[in-house]
CSV table of C-alpha atoms in Angstrom, one decimal:
chain,number,residue,atom,x,y,z
A,10,MET,CA,-10.1,5.3,-12.2
A,11,SER,CA,-13.1,5.8,-10.3
A,12,ALA,CA,-13.2,4.9,-6.5
A,13,SER,CA,-14.8,1.9,-5.6
A,14,ASP,CA,-17.4,1.6,-2.9
A,15,LEU,CA,-15.9,-0.1,-0.1
A,16,SER,CA,-19.0,-0.8,2.0
A,17,SER,CA,-18.1,-4.4,2.0
A,18,HIS,CA,-14.5,-4.0,3.2
A,19,THR,CA,-13.0,-4.1,6.7
A,20,VAL,CA,-9.8,-2.3,7.2
A,21,LEU,CA,-7.5,-2.1,10.2
A,22,VAL,CA,-5.4,1.2,10.3
A,23,THR,CA,-2.5,1.3,12.9
A,24,GLY,CA,-1.5,4.9,14.4
A,25,ALA,CA,-5.1,6.2,13.2
A,26,THR,CA,-5.4,8.9,16.0
A,27,SER,CA,-3.5,11.6,14.1
A,28,GLY,CA,-1.8,12.7,10.9
A,29,ILE,CA,-1.8,10.4,7.8
A,30,GLY,CA,-3.3,7.3,9.8
A,31,PHE,CA,-6.3,9.6,11.0
A,32,GLU,CA,-6.9,10.9,7.3
A,33,THR,CA,-6.6,7.3,6.0
A,34,ALA,CA,-9.3,6.1,8.4
A,35,ARG,CA,-11.5,9.3,7.4
A,36,GLN,CA,-11.3,8.6,3.9
A,37,LEU,CA,-11.8,4.7,4.0
A,38,ALA,CA,-14.9,5.5,6.1
A,39,GLU,CA,-16.1,8.1,4.0
A,40,ARG,CA,-16.0,5.5,1.0
A,41,GLY,CA,-18.0,3.2,3.0
A,42,ALA,CA,-15.4,0.9,4.7
A,43,THR,CA,-15.9,-0.6,8.4
A,44,VAL,CA,-12.5,1.1,9.8
A,45,LEU,CA,-10.8,-0.5,12.9
A,46,VAL,CA,-9.2,2.6,14.4
A,47,HIS,CA,-5.9,1.8,16.3
A,48,GLY,CA,-4.4,4.0,18.8
A,49,ARG,CA,-1.9,3.7,21.6
A,50,THR,CA,-4.4,4.0,24.3
A,51,ALA,CA,-8.3,3.3,24.6
A,52,GLU,CA,-8.6,7.0,25.4
A,53,GLU,CA,-6.8,8.1,22.2
A,54,SER,CA,-8.6,5.6,19.8
A,55,ARG,CA,-11.9,6.5,21.4
A,56,ALA,CA,-11.0,10.3,20.9
A,57,ALA,CA,-10.2,9.6,17.2
A,58,VAL,CA,-13.4,7.8,16.5
A,59,ASP,CA,-15.6,10.6,18.2
A,60,ALA,CA,-13.6,13.3,16.1
A,61,LEU,CA,-14.4,11.2,12.8
A,62,VAL,CA,-18.0,11.2,13.7
A,63,ALA,CA,-18.2,14.7,14.9
A,64,THR,CA,-16.1,16.4,12.1
A,65,ALA,CA,-16.4,14.0,9.1
A,66,GLY,CA,-19.9,13.0,9.6
A,67,ILE,CA,-19.1,9.4,9.6
A,68,ASP,CA,-21.6,7.0,10.9
A,69,ALA,CA,-20.4,5.6,14.2
A,70,VAL,CA,-21.4,1.9,13.3
A,71,ARG,CA,-18.6,2.0,10.8
A,72,LEU,CA,-16.0,2.7,13.4
A,73,CYS,CA,-14.4,0.5,16.0
A,74,ALA,CA,-11.7,1.6,18.4
A,75,TYR,CA,-8.8,-0.6,19.2
A,76,ALA,CA,-5.8,0.1,21.5
A,77,ALA,CA,-2.3,-1.5,21.9
A,78,ASP,CA,1.0,0.2,22.8
A,79,PHE,CA,3.4,-0.8,20.2
A,80,ALA,CA,6.3,-0.6,22.8
A,81,ARG,CA,4.7,-3.7,24.5
A,82,LEU,CA,4.1,-6.7,22.5
A,83,GLU,CA,1.8,-8.4,24.9
A,84,GLU,CA,-0.5,-5.5,24.1
A,85,VAL,CA,0.0,-6.2,20.2
A,86,GLU,CA,-1.0,-9.8,20.8
A,87,ALA,CA,-4.1,-9.0,23.0
A,88,MET,CA,-5.5,-6.5,20.3
A,89,ALA,CA,-4.7,-9.2,17.5
A,90,ALA,CA,-6.7,-11.6,19.5
A,91,ARG,CA,-9.7,-9.3,19.7
A,92,VAL,CA,-9.7,-8.3,16.1
A,93,VAL,CA,-9.6,-12.0,14.9
A,94,ALA,CA,-12.5,-12.7,17.2
A,95,GLU,CA,-14.6,-9.7,16.2
A,96,HIS,CA,-13.6,-9.6,12.5
A,97,PRO,CA,-12.6,-12.9,11.4
A,98,HIS,CA,-12.3,-11.7,7.7
A,99,LEU,CA,-10.0,-8.5,7.3
A,100,ASP,CA,-9.8,-7.0,3.8
A,101,VAL,CA,-6.9,-4.8,4.6
A,102,LEU,CA,-4.3,-4.1,7.1
A,103,VAL,CA,-2.6,-0.6,7.0
A,104,ASN,CA,0.6,-0.8,9.0
A,105,ASN,CA,1.0,2.9,9.6
A,106,ALA,CA,2.0,3.4,13.0
A,107,ALA,CA,5.4,5.1,13.6
A,108,ILE,CA,7.5,7.2,15.9
A,109,ALA,CA,10.8,9.1,15.1
A,110,ALA,CA,13.5,7.2,16.9
A,111,PRO,CA,14.2,9.0,20.2
A,112,GLU,CA,17.5,11.1,20.6
A,113,ARG,CA,19.0,8.7,23.0
A,114,HIS,CA,19.3,4.8,22.7
A,115,THR,CA,16.0,3.5,24.2
A,116,VAL,CA,15.0,-0.3,24.8
A,117,THR,CA,11.4,-1.4,25.3
A,118,THR,CA,10.5,-3.8,28.1
A,119,ASP,CA,10.5,-6.5,25.4
A,120,GLY,CA,14.2,-5.9,25.0
A,121,ASN,CA,14.0,-4.2,21.5
A,122,GLU,CA,15.3,-0.8,20.2
A,123,LEU,CA,12.2,1.4,20.7
A,124,ALA,CA,11.9,2.6,16.9
A,125,PHE,CA,12.6,-0.9,15.5
A,126,GLN,CA,9.8,-2.5,17.8
A,127,VAL,CA,7.2,0.1,17.2
A,128,ASN,CA,7.7,0.8,13.4
A,129,PHE,CA,8.6,-2.7,12.6
A,130,LEU,CA,8.5,-5.7,15.1
A,131,ALA,CA,4.8,-4.9,16.3
A,132,HIS,CA,3.7,-4.6,12.7
A,133,TYR,CA,5.5,-7.9,12.1
A,134,LEU,CA,3.9,-9.5,15.0
A,135,LEU,CA,0.5,-8.0,14.3
A,136,THR,CA,0.5,-9.1,10.6
A,137,ASN,CA,1.3,-12.5,11.4
A,138,LEU,CA,-1.4,-12.8,14.2
A,139,LEU,CA,-3.9,-11.6,11.5
A,140,GLU,CA,-2.7,-13.9,8.7
A,141,GLN,CA,-5.6,-16.1,9.0
A,142,ALA,CA,-8.1,-13.3,8.8
A,143,LEU,CA,-6.2,-11.6,5.9
A,144,THR,CA,-5.9,-14.8,3.7
A,145,SER,CA,-9.6,-16.1,4.3
A,146,GLU,CA,-11.6,-15.7,1.1
A,147,PRO,CA,-11.5,-13.3,-0.6
A,148,GLY,CA,-7.8,-12.7,0.2
A,149,GLY,CA,-6.9,-9.5,1.9
A,150,ARG,CA,-3.8,-7.4,1.5
A,151,VAL,CA,-1.2,-5.4,3.7
A,152,ILE,CA,-0.2,-2.0,3.2
A,153,ASN,CA,3.2,-1.1,4.8
A,154,VAL,CA,3.4,2.7,5.3
A,155,SER,CA,7.3,2.9,4.8
A,156,SER,CA,9.4,6.0,3.9
A,157,SER,CA,12.0,7.0,1.2
A,158,LEU,CA,14.6,7.0,4.0
A,159,HIS,CA,14.4,3.2,3.8
A,160,ARG,CA,17.2,3.8,1.1
A,161,THR,CA,19.6,5.2,3.5
A,162,GLY,CA,19.0,2.4,6.0
A,163,SER,CA,20.7,-0.9,6.7
A,164,ILE,CA,19.9,-3.7,9.1
A,165,GLN,CA,22.5,-4.6,11.7
A,166,TRP,CA,21.9,-8.2,11.6
A,167,SER,CA,24.3,-8.9,14.5
A,168,ASP,CA,23.1,-5.7,16.5
A,169,PRO,CA,19.5,-5.0,15.4
A,170,ASN,CA,19.1,-2.9,18.6
A,171,ARG,CA,22.1,-0.7,17.7
A,172,ALA,CA,23.5,-0.8,21.3
A,173,ARG,CA,27.0,-0.4,20.0
A,174,ARG,CA,26.5,2.5,17.8
A,175,TYR,CA,23.2,4.6,18.0
A,176,SER,CA,22.1,7.2,15.7
A,177,ARG,CA,18.4,8.2,15.8
A,178,LEU,CA,18.3,8.6,11.9
A,179,ALA,CA,20.1,5.3,11.4
A,180,ALA,CA,17.6,3.6,13.8
A,181,TYR,CA,14.5,5.1,12.1
A,182,ALA,CA,15.8,4.2,8.5
A,183,GLN,CA,16.6,0.7,9.8
A,184,SER,CA,13.0,0.2,10.8
A,185,GLN,CA,11.8,1.7,7.4
A,186,LEU,CA,14.0,-0.6,5.5
A,187,ALA,CA,12.8,-3.7,7.6
A,188,LEU,CA,9.2,-2.7,6.8
A,189,THR,CA,9.8,-2.4,3.2
A,190,VAL,CA,11.5,-5.7,3.1
A,191,PHE,CA,8.8,-7.4,5.0
A,192,ALA,CA,6.2,-6.6,2.3
A,193,ALA,CA,8.0,-9.2,0.4
A,194,ASP,CA,7.2,-11.8,2.5
A,195,PRO,CA,5.1,-14.3,0.5
A,196,ARG,CA,2.4,-15.3,3.3
A,197,VAL,CA,0.1,-12.3,2.7
A,198,ALA,CA,-0.1,-10.0,-0.3
A,199,ALA,CA,1.6,-6.8,0.7
A,200,VAL,CA,2.9,-3.6,-0.7
A,201,SER,CA,4.8,-0.6,0.7
A,202,VAL,CA,4.5,2.9,0.2
A,203,HIS,CA,6.2,6.4,0.9
A,204,PRO,CA,3.2,8.4,1.0
A,205,GLY,CA,5.2,11.6,0.4
A,206,ILE,CA,6.7,14.1,2.9
A,207,CYS,CA,3.7,15.3,4.9
A,208,ALA,CA,3.0,17.8,7.7
A,209,THR,CA,3.0,15.4,10.5
A,210,ASP,CA,4.9,14.6,13.8
A,211,LEU,CA,7.6,12.9,11.6
A,212,LEU,CA,8.1,16.0,9.5
A,213,PRO,CA,11.2,17.3,11.2
A,214,LEU,CA,13.2,13.9,10.0
A,215,TYR,CA,12.5,15.1,6.3
A,216,ALA,CA,12.0,18.7,5.9
A,217,HIS,CA,10.4,22.0,7.0
A,218,GLU,CA,7.4,22.0,5.3
A,219,GLY,CA,5.2,19.0,3.6
A,220,ALA,CA,2.1,18.1,2.0
A,221,SER,CA,-1.2,17.8,4.1
A,222,PRO,CA,-1.8,14.3,5.7
A,223,ALA,CA,-4.9,13.9,3.6
A,224,GLU,CA,-2.7,13.9,0.5
A,225,GLY,CA,-0.5,11.2,1.8
A,226,ALA,CA,-3.5,9.3,2.9
A,227,ALA,CA,-5.2,9.4,-0.4
A,228,ARG,CA,-2.1,7.4,-1.9
A,229,ILE,CA,-2.5,4.9,0.9
A,230,VAL,CA,-6.4,4.6,0.3
A,231,ARG,CA,-5.6,4.1,-3.5
A,232,LEU,CA,-3.8,1.0,-2.5
A,233,CYS,CA,-6.4,-0.3,-0.2
A,234,ASP,CA,-9.0,-0.2,-3.1
A,235,PRO,CA,-9.4,-3.8,-4.8
A,236,ALA,CA,-9.6,-2.1,-8.0
A,237,THR,CA,-6.0,-1.2,-7.8
A,238,GLU,CA,-4.1,-4.3,-8.6
A,239,ILE,CA,-1.0,-5.1,-6.6
A,240,VAL,CA,2.1,-7.2,-7.1
A,241,ASN,CA,3.4,-8.6,-3.8
A,242,GLY,CA,6.5,-6.8,-2.4
A,243,ALA,CA,6.0,-3.9,-4.8
A,244,TYR,CA,7.1,-0.3,-3.3
A,245,TYR,CA,5.5,2.9,-4.2
A,246,ASP,CA,6.6,6.4,-4.1
A,247,ARG,CA,3.4,8.4,-3.7
A,248,ASP,CA,1.5,7.1,-6.7
A,249,GLN,CA,4.2,5.6,-8.7
A,250,ARG,CA,5.7,2.0,-8.4
A,251,VAL,CA,9.4,2.2,-8.3
A,252,GLU,CA,12.2,-0.1,-7.3
A,253,PRO,CA,12.7,0.0,-3.6
A,254,ALA,CA,16.5,-0.1,-2.2
A,255,PRO,CA,18.7,-2.8,-3.8
A,256,GLY,CA,18.3,-6.2,-2.0
A,257,ALA,CA,14.6,-5.2,-0.3
A,258,THR,CA,13.0,-7.9,-2.2
A,259,ASP,CA,15.8,-10.3,-2.1
A,260,ASP,CA,14.3,-13.9,-0.9
A,261,ARG,CA,17.3,-14.4,1.2
A,262,THR,CA,17.1,-11.1,2.9
A,263,VAL,CA,13.3,-11.5,3.5
A,264,LYS,CA,13.9,-15.0,5.2
A,265,ARG,CA,16.8,-13.5,7.2
A,266,LEU,CA,14.4,-10.5,8.4
A,267,ASN,CA,11.7,-13.2,9.4
A,268,LYS,CA,14.4,-15.4,11.3
A,269,LEU,CA,15.6,-12.2,13.1
A,270,ALA,CA,12.1,-10.9,13.7
A,271,ASP,CA,10.9,-14.2,15.1
A,272,VAL,CA,13.5,-14.2,17.7
A,273,LEU,CA,13.0,-10.6,18.8
A,274,VAL,CA,9.3,-11.1,19.2
A,275,ARG,CA,9.7,-14.4,20.8
A,276,HIS,CA,7.1,-15.7,18.6
A,277,THR,CA,6.9,-18.7,16.1
A,278,VAL,CA,4.5,-18.5,13.4
């Protein structure tokens, strides 16, 4: 399949200042898309935009820097409001920002376990706040950058913060499972993808070596392309559509997760 020209497309990539996110932003911009480059701070997102212009020769008018620390939900809300005001139609949202869960149990100022908030709850909130922009004509799509480790995860419904029993790997896997389940939410067309084990900051969770971030990014960009047909809730392992963890697309699980997430982000959508 030949790559489509994306010059009429606007794409927001979270966690776009390094690794797979940075490469995803670069590849999308090289194909003509307007890319909203999200970073944790204004300095980081600005530096990423400057690097894309300097190293990839991308026209600066195709790049917009956005900042929000996903450990603070009020910053997610402020960024979403700015995106909607400046880009009332959004073609693609790539929910890519992620951290490895810390060694010690850590709770955000919003009261949530850190990895669960940064990797899932912030993206849940952002996606819902951008729903209007994503569902305006023509309808957009959401790409959740998940992980094969979601298969090892379980959502602790009665203790999502894992305050009683904490393990960094279990906390990370839970956040990735939640992100995979969230792709089956019927409100916006969405898929999740494991882009492969790549040489990024998360590599130590998986292996000693991995593919280049550019290879992982290409798998995400393929799903951003309107020429690639997607089925809501589908899960991709690299380029192949495969079944996610059992129950990940179950209606009751999706509804239960939405209910839990609404409570944890204190937001009624």
